[in-house]
Tab-separated table of C-alpha atoms in Angstrom:
chain	number	residue	atom	x	y	z
A	1303	MET	CA	-38.404	11.960	-1.351
A	1304	THR	CA	-39.504	8.936	0.612
A	1305	THR	CA	-37.294	6.323	2.121
A	1306	ARG	CA	-38.764	3.519	0.053
A	1307	ILE	CA	-36.420	4.183	-2.887
A	1308	PHE	CA	-33.556	3.125	-0.650
A	1309	PHE	CA	-34.582	-0.493	-0.653
A	1310	LEU	CA	-36.885	-1.250	-3.582
A	1311	LEU	CA	-34.498	-2.680	-6.145
A	1312	PRO	CA	-35.313	-5.432	-8.623
A	1313	ALA	CA	-33.721	-8.827	-8.205
A	1314	LEU	CA	-30.923	-9.007	-10.767
A	1315	ALA	CA	-28.111	-11.326	-11.754
A	1316	LEU	CA	-25.049	-11.370	-9.528
A	1317	VAL	CA	-21.658	-9.923	-10.404
A	1318	SER	CA	-18.642	-11.783	-9.048
A	1319	ALA	CA	-15.183	-10.439	-8.303
A	1320	THR	CA	-13.791	-13.267	-10.400
A	1321	VAL	CA	-15.628	-12.100	-13.536
A	1322	LEU	CA	-14.385	-8.713	-14.693
A	1323	PRO	CA	-16.063	-7.686	-17.975
A	1324	ALA	CA	-14.615	-4.634	-19.687
A	1325	PRO	CA	-17.128	-1.768	-19.450
A	1326	LEU	CA	-17.944	0.199	-22.557
A	1327	ALA	CA	-16.076	3.393	-23.339
A	1328	ALA	CA	-19.399	5.202	-23.533
A	1329	GLN	CA	-19.794	4.664	-19.794
A	1330	GLU	CA	-16.957	7.026	-18.891
A	1331	ALA	CA	-17.637	10.268	-17.050
A	1332	PRO	CA	-19.038	13.143	-19.124
A	1333	ALA	CA	-16.491	15.614	-20.416
A	1334	SER	CA	-18.259	18.374	-18.498
A	1335	ALA	CA	-17.545	16.743	-15.164
A	1336	ALA	CA	-15.137	18.578	-12.902
A	1337	THR	CA	-11.622	17.144	-12.798
A	1338	PRO	CA	-11.306	15.539	-9.346
A	1339	PRO	CA	-8.228	16.108	-7.229
A	1340	THR	CA	-5.665	13.339	-7.393
A	1341	LEU	CA	-5.899	10.993	-4.445
A	1342	GLY	CA	-2.610	10.517	-2.641
A	1343	TYR	CA	-1.410	7.010	-1.839
A	1344	ALA	CA	-2.382	7.280	1.839
A	1345	ASP	CA	-5.895	8.508	1.053
A	1346	LEU	CA	-6.419	5.721	-1.459
A	1347	ALA	CA	-4.948	3.109	0.886
A	1348	ASP	CA	-7.304	4.307	3.638
A	1349	LEU	CA	-10.246	3.769	1.290
A	1350	VAL	CA	-9.104	0.346	0.120
A	1351	ALA	CA	-8.388	-0.807	3.674
A	1352	ALA	CA	-11.867	0.220	4.809
A	1353	SER	CA	-13.707	-1.211	1.772
A	1354	PRO	CA	-14.703	-4.871	1.493
A	1355	LEU	CA	-16.111	-3.850	-1.895
A	1356	VAL	CA	-14.652	-1.618	-4.589
A	1357	ILE	CA	-17.222	-1.428	-7.368
A	1358	ASP	CA	-16.715	-0.263	-10.949
A	1359	ALA	CA	-20.202	0.879	-11.938
A	1360	THR	CA	-22.107	3.276	-14.171
A	1361	ILE	CA	-24.787	5.373	-12.500
A	1362	ARG	CA	-28.199	4.604	-13.951
A	1363	SER	CA	-30.229	7.102	-11.912
A	1364	ALA	CA	-29.620	9.700	-9.235
A	1365	ALA	CA	-32.248	11.191	-6.921
A	1366	ARG	CA	-31.402	14.239	-4.852
A	1367	ILE	CA	-32.084	13.824	-1.128
A	1368	LYS	CA	-33.413	16.814	0.766
A	1369	GLY	CA	-34.856	17.640	4.133
A	1370	ALA	CA	-34.290	15.471	7.175
A	1371	GLU	CA	-32.658	12.719	5.120
A	1372	ALA	CA	-29.931	15.177	4.116
A	1373	ALA	CA	-29.045	16.030	7.698
A	1374	GLY	CA	-25.300	16.193	8.298
A	1375	VAL	CA	-24.295	16.922	4.708
A	1376	ALA	CA	-21.126	19.034	4.649
A	1377	ALA	CA	-21.448	22.646	3.495
A	1378	GLY	CA	-21.474	22.972	-0.289
A	1379	LYS	CA	-22.210	19.298	-0.918
A	1380	THR	CA	-25.381	17.591	-2.103
A	1381	ARG	CA	-26.682	14.189	-1.057
A	1382	PHE	CA	-27.938	11.734	-3.683
A	1383	TYR	CA	-29.338	8.252	-3.720
A	1384	VAL	CA	-27.962	6.546	-6.816
A	1385	GLU	CA	-28.618	3.255	-8.540
A	1386	ALA	CA	-25.787	1.943	-10.670
A	1387	ASP	CA	-25.140	-0.914	-13.071
A	1388	VAL	CA	-22.144	-2.917	-11.901
A	1389	GLY	CA	-19.450	-3.466	-14.522
A	1390	SER	CA	-17.038	-5.368	-12.314
A	1391	LEU	CA	-15.811	-5.822	-8.787
A	1392	VAL	CA	-12.332	-4.381	-8.448
A	1393	ARG	CA	-12.243	-5.759	-4.914
A	1394	GLY	CA	-14.665	-8.126	-3.235
A	1395	ALA	CA	-14.812	-11.586	-1.768
A	1396	SER	CA	-18.338	-12.448	-2.903
A	1397	ALA	CA	-20.793	-11.713	-5.693
A	1398	ILE	CA	-23.180	-8.744	-5.623
A	1399	PRO	CA	-26.283	-7.938	-7.715
A	1400	ALA	CA	-25.727	-6.463	-11.161
A	1401	ARG	CA	-27.475	-3.290	-9.991
A	1402	VAL	CA	-26.921	-1.721	-6.583
A	1403	GLY	CA	-27.835	1.499	-4.820
A	1404	TRP	CA	-26.052	3.754	-2.354
A	1405	VAL	CA	-26.123	7.213	-0.793
A	1406	VAL	CA	-23.341	9.666	-1.660
A	1407	ASP	CA	-22.492	13.276	-0.811
A	1408	VAL	CA	-20.952	15.071	-3.796
A	1409	PRO	CA	-19.320	18.497	-4.247
A	1410	PRO	CA	-20.492	20.982	-6.893
A	1411	ASP	CA	-19.248	20.651	-10.454
A	1412	TRP	CA	-16.720	22.975	-12.107
A	1413	ARG	CA	-19.473	25.578	-12.614
A	1414	GLY	CA	-20.399	25.543	-8.939
A	1415	ARG	CA	-23.680	23.769	-9.692
A	1416	VAL	CA	-25.193	20.525	-8.466
A	1417	PRO	CA	-23.527	17.899	-10.646
A	1418	SER	CA	-25.221	15.549	-13.049
A	1419	LEU	CA	-24.406	11.983	-11.999
A	1420	LYS	CA	-26.457	9.953	-14.482
A	1421	LYS	CA	-24.301	7.850	-16.845
A	1422	ARG	CA	-21.159	8.693	-14.902
A	1423	ARG	CA	-18.763	5.792	-14.469
A	1424	VAL	CA	-17.394	5.625	-10.939
A	1425	LEU	CA	-15.457	3.572	-8.448
A	1426	ALA	CA	-17.470	3.155	-5.251
A	1427	PHE	CA	-15.657	2.201	-2.051
A	1428	ALA	CA	-18.257	0.412	0.009
A	1429	ARG	CA	-19.400	-2.332	2.344
A	1430	PRO	CA	-22.462	-4.608	2.087
A	1431	VAL	CA	-25.665	-3.745	3.951
A	1432	ALA	CA	-26.908	-6.646	6.059
A	1433	GLY	CA	-30.201	-8.027	4.784
A	1434	GLN	CA	-30.229	-5.696	1.751
A	1435	PRO	CA	-28.298	-7.384	-1.073
A	1436	GLY	CA	-29.176	-4.611	-3.522
A	1437	GLN	CA	-27.712	-1.920	-1.280
A	1438	VAL	CA	-24.173	-0.965	-0.345
A	1439	GLN	CA	-22.895	1.648	2.073
A	1440	LEU	CA	-20.009	3.937	1.182
A	1441	VAL	CA	-17.205	3.839	3.731
A	1442	GLN	CA	-17.066	7.642	3.662
A	1443	PRO	CA	-19.815	10.092	2.636
A	1444	GLY	CA	-17.959	10.949	-0.578
A	1445	ALA	CA	-16.260	7.587	-1.246
A	1446	GLN	CA	-17.312	7.610	-4.897
A	1447	HIS	CA	-14.735	8.742	-7.431
A	1448	ASP	CA	-14.902	9.160	-11.171
A	1449	TRP	CA	-13.463	6.102	-12.871
A	1450	SER	CA	-10.227	6.261	-14.827
A	1451	ALA	CA	-7.918	3.511	-15.982
A	1452	ALA	CA	-5.130	5.024	-13.890
A	1453	LEU	CA	-7.253	5.128	-10.724
A	1454	GLU	CA	-8.444	1.552	-11.177
A	1455	GLN	CA	-4.869	0.398	-11.723
A	1456	ARG	CA	-3.734	2.114	-8.522
A	1457	VAL	CA	-6.615	0.601	-6.538
A	1458	ARG	CA	-5.841	-2.878	-7.842
A	1459	ALA	CA	-2.162	-2.473	-6.984
A	1460	ILE	CA	-2.928	-1.349	-3.418
A	1461	ALA	CA	-5.492	-4.119	-2.953
A	1462	SER	CA	-2.874	-6.633	-4.101
A	1463	GLU	CA	-0.415	-5.258	-1.538
A	1464	PHE	CA	-2.998	-5.713	1.226
A	1465	ALA	CA	-3.777	-9.265	0.117
A	1466	ALA	CA	-0.152	-10.406	-0.328
A	1467	PRO	CA	0.937	-13.242	1.998
A	1468	ASP	CA	3.996	-11.222	3.003
A	1469	ALA	CA	2.124	-7.946	3.571
A	1470	PRO	CA	3.763	-5.947	6.380
A	1471	PRO	CA	1.965	-5.857	9.731
A	1472	VAL	CA	-0.251	-2.998	10.823
A	1473	VAL	CA	1.866	-0.788	13.087
A	1474	THR	CA	0.061	0.481	16.179
A	1475	GLY	CA	2.822	2.333	18.037
A	1476	VAL	CA	6.265	2.244	19.644
A	1477	ARG	CA	7.047	-0.278	22.367
A	1478	SER	CA	10.627	0.447	23.436
A	1479	ALA	CA	13.980	1.769	22.276
A	1480	PHE	CA	17.608	1.308	23.158
A	1481	HIS	CA	20.892	2.831	22.034
A	1482	VAL	CA	24.374	1.321	22.068
A	1483	PRO	CA	27.249	3.831	21.690
A	1484	GLY	CA	30.179	2.760	19.530
A	1485	ALA	CA	33.869	2.794	20.345
A	1486	LEU	CA	34.433	6.012	18.337
A	1487	PRO	CA	32.822	9.448	18.762
A	1488	GLY	CA	29.705	9.668	16.595
A	1489	GLU	CA	29.382	5.898	16.281
A	1490	GLY	CA	26.432	3.931	17.587
A	1491	GLU	CA	23.253	2.036	16.867
A	1492	THR	CA	19.680	2.625	17.944
A	1493	GLN	CA	16.922	0.039	17.739
A	1494	ILE	CA	13.283	0.946	18.186
A	1495	PHE	CA	10.781	-1.869	18.652
A	1496	LEU	CA	7.263	-1.340	17.328
A	1497	ASN	CA	3.879	-2.668	18.392
A	1498	THR	CA	1.844	-4.376	15.666
A	1499	ARG	CA	-1.781	-5.434	15.524
A	1500	ASP	CA	-1.024	-9.138	15.224
A	1501	ASN	CA	2.115	-9.056	17.415
A	1502	ARG	CA	4.471	-9.777	14.534
A	1503	PRO	CA	7.976	-8.398	15.053
A	1504	ALA	CA	8.885	-4.999	13.646
A	1505	ALA	CA	11.877	-2.865	14.577
A	1506	LEU	CA	13.596	0.253	13.274
A	1507	SER	CA	17.373	0.389	13.280
A	1508	VAL	CA	19.593	3.464	12.856
A	1509	LEU	CA	23.303	2.955	12.363
A	1510	ARG	CA	25.808	5.803	12.658
A	1511	ARG	CA	29.477	5.629	11.702
A	1512	PRO	CA	32.025	8.489	11.752
A	1513	GLY	CA	32.289	10.267	8.399
A	1514	GLU	CA	29.197	8.528	6.985
A	1515	GLN	CA	25.562	9.483	6.637
A	1516	PRO	CA	23.258	7.754	9.134
A	1517	ARG	CA	21.531	4.691	7.695
A	1518	TRP	CA	18.198	3.333	8.814
A	1519	SER	CA	16.321	0.129	8.088
A	1520	ILE	CA	13.202	-1.752	9.128
A	1521	ALA	CA	13.222	-5.410	10.208
A	1522	LEU	CA	10.043	-7.496	10.033
A	1523	SER	CA	11.547	-10.575	11.626
A	1524	GLU	CA	13.653	-11.380	14.674
A	1525	ILE	CA	16.784	-10.805	12.576
A	1526	VAL	CA	17.888	-7.183	12.069
A	1527	ASP	CA	19.546	-6.550	8.708
A	1528	ASP	CA	21.248	-3.146	8.718
A	1529	SER	CA	21.819	-3.411	4.961
A	1530	ALA	CA	18.114	-3.864	4.132
A	1531	PRO	CA	16.742	-1.159	1.809
A	1532	THR	CA	14.462	1.473	3.282
A	1533	PRO	CA	10.810	1.305	2.180
A	1534	ARG	CA	9.949	3.291	-0.918
A	1535	ARG	CA	7.363	6.011	-0.587
A	1536	ASP	CA	3.858	5.058	-1.720
A	1537	THR	CA	4.218	1.406	-0.772
A	1538	LEU	CA	2.286	-0.462	1.889
A	1539	LEU	CA	5.258	-0.719	4.258
A	1540	TRP	CA	5.938	3.010	3.942
A	1541	TYR	CA	2.239	3.750	4.535
A	1542	ARG	CA	2.075	1.580	7.634
A	1543	LEU	CA	5.072	3.378	9.098
A	1544	ALA	CA	4.565	6.981	7.975
A	1545	CYS	CA	0.859	7.037	8.778
A	1546	ALA	CA	1.026	5.220	12.132
A	1547	LEU	CA	4.211	6.241	13.930
A	1548	PRO	CA	4.016	9.171	16.376
A	1549	ALA	CA	5.902	12.340	15.456
A	1550	THR	CA	8.245	11.973	18.416
A	1551	LEU	CA	9.527	9.022	20.404
A	1552	PRO	CA	7.216	8.351	23.385
A	1553	GLU	CA	8.879	9.089	26.710
A	1554	ALA	CA	7.931	5.683	28.101
A	1555	SER	CA	9.920	3.913	25.379
A	1556	THR	CA	13.210	5.359	26.659
A	1557	ALA	CA	12.483	5.164	30.403
A	1558	ALA	CA	15.158	2.493	30.943
A	1559	LEU	CA	17.907	4.417	29.104
A	1560	SER	CA	20.488	6.828	30.454
A	1561	PRO	CA	19.800	10.494	29.629
A	1562	ASP	CA	22.496	10.517	26.908
A	1563	ASP	CA	21.279	7.297	25.300
A	1564	ALA	CA	17.669	8.463	25.467
A	1565	GLU	CA	18.603	11.733	23.781
A	1566	GLN	CA	20.388	9.870	20.978
A	1567	ALA	CA	17.472	7.464	20.560
A	1568	ARG	CA	15.115	10.435	20.178
A	1569	ALA	CA	17.422	12.007	17.598
A	1570	ASP	CA	17.661	8.762	15.628
A	1571	TYR	CA	13.901	8.267	15.723
A	1572	GLY	CA	13.464	11.830	14.458
A	1573	PHE	CA	15.853	10.992	11.615
A	1574	VAL	CA	13.632	8.065	10.572
A	1575	ILE	CA	10.473	10.184	10.728
A	1576	GLU	CA	12.158	12.854	8.591
A	1577	LYS	CA	13.224	10.299	5.998
A	1578	LEU	CA	9.775	8.731	5.856
A	1579	GLY	CA	8.196	12.114	5.253
A	1580	PRO	CA	4.615	13.078	6.081
A	1581	CYS	CA	1.903	10.505	5.546
A	1582	ARG	CA	-0.065	13.068	3.532
A	1583	GLY	CA	0.679	16.281	1.755
A	1584	ALA	CA	4.328	15.745	0.782
A	1585	PRO	CA	5.782	15.463	-2.711
A	1586	PRO	CA	5.224	13.797	-5.084
A	1587	VAL	CA	1.506	14.182	-4.326
A	1588	ALA	CA	-0.157	17.456	-3.370
A	1589	ALA	CA	-1.828	18.009	-0.015
A	1590	SER	CA	-5.188	16.294	0.118
A	1591	THR	CA	-8.423	17.370	1.730
A	1592	PRO	CA	-9.151	15.611	5.036
A	1593	ALA	CA	-11.718	12.848	4.823
A	1594	PRO	CA	-15.291	14.122	5.436
A	1595	PRO	CA	-16.988	13.268	8.715
A	1596	MET	CA	-18.832	9.950	8.869
A	1597	VAL	CA	-22.600	10.008	8.807
A	1598	SER	CA	-25.026	7.305	9.767
A	1599	GLY	CA	-28.432	6.262	8.613
A	1600	GLY	CA	-30.242	3.611	6.615
A	1601	GLY	CA	-28.168	2.753	3.573
A	1602	GLY	CA	-25.894	5.792	4.088
A	1603	PRO	CA	-22.191	6.065	4.856
A	1604	MET	CA	-20.907	4.994	8.216
């Protein structure tokens, strides 16, 4: 296969994110296709966050890539160059051609064979390719998933969370912590201040009272509300905490505290991490496979 198929696409009409025609039922994935594993919230949020474009498209043609152009393909997977007819943009700020091409690495089908991709309806998580309007680049080598109404609905919901004016800030770490003991044994409050990408305020608070279960909350303003509800799992705020916070409280964040207060701050931070649960692999979603390594090359994934 030569490299020219990567870039020789006809000039076609543009598809805009504001025009979302309903694709035909006949475009859905063949019944013989392997059932893909369910993407957990964190995996899907990672894809949406990295993807300026989420494209609902039906694959028109698929050419297997071999030799040097398939360098770096993970064991058991096969690299294809596909051209697909765009049904709609699930996410995207600008129009794209009605037919686009991309490179994708796919696992074997349920029979262990190289899958048939033609006529399969997919969601492609991608970015534009500069100077090549008919090409997109997947944000991961396998960032193409069989379309389903449920998957599209989840992607739209996550994209809406990201775009909301009151979306929580991106958490980048822990800045400092302090603990104030109460007047009674077992009483006290810990506050843990977080670093965020845009320097918006964010702080964890853990309140302990004798005879009561500890209660924690997250404040996204200068005012701490101990009665605020904790973030629900599989929401953007939960994701930005559970997937960004370190497993243990950094030593530097408690450097100004007494040994007893530092120990309590570490215990309270551990309580929050336990309540958040793992970013990936915890109920209600099963453990997911780590994202494949990035590859580079003309028109290929990053």
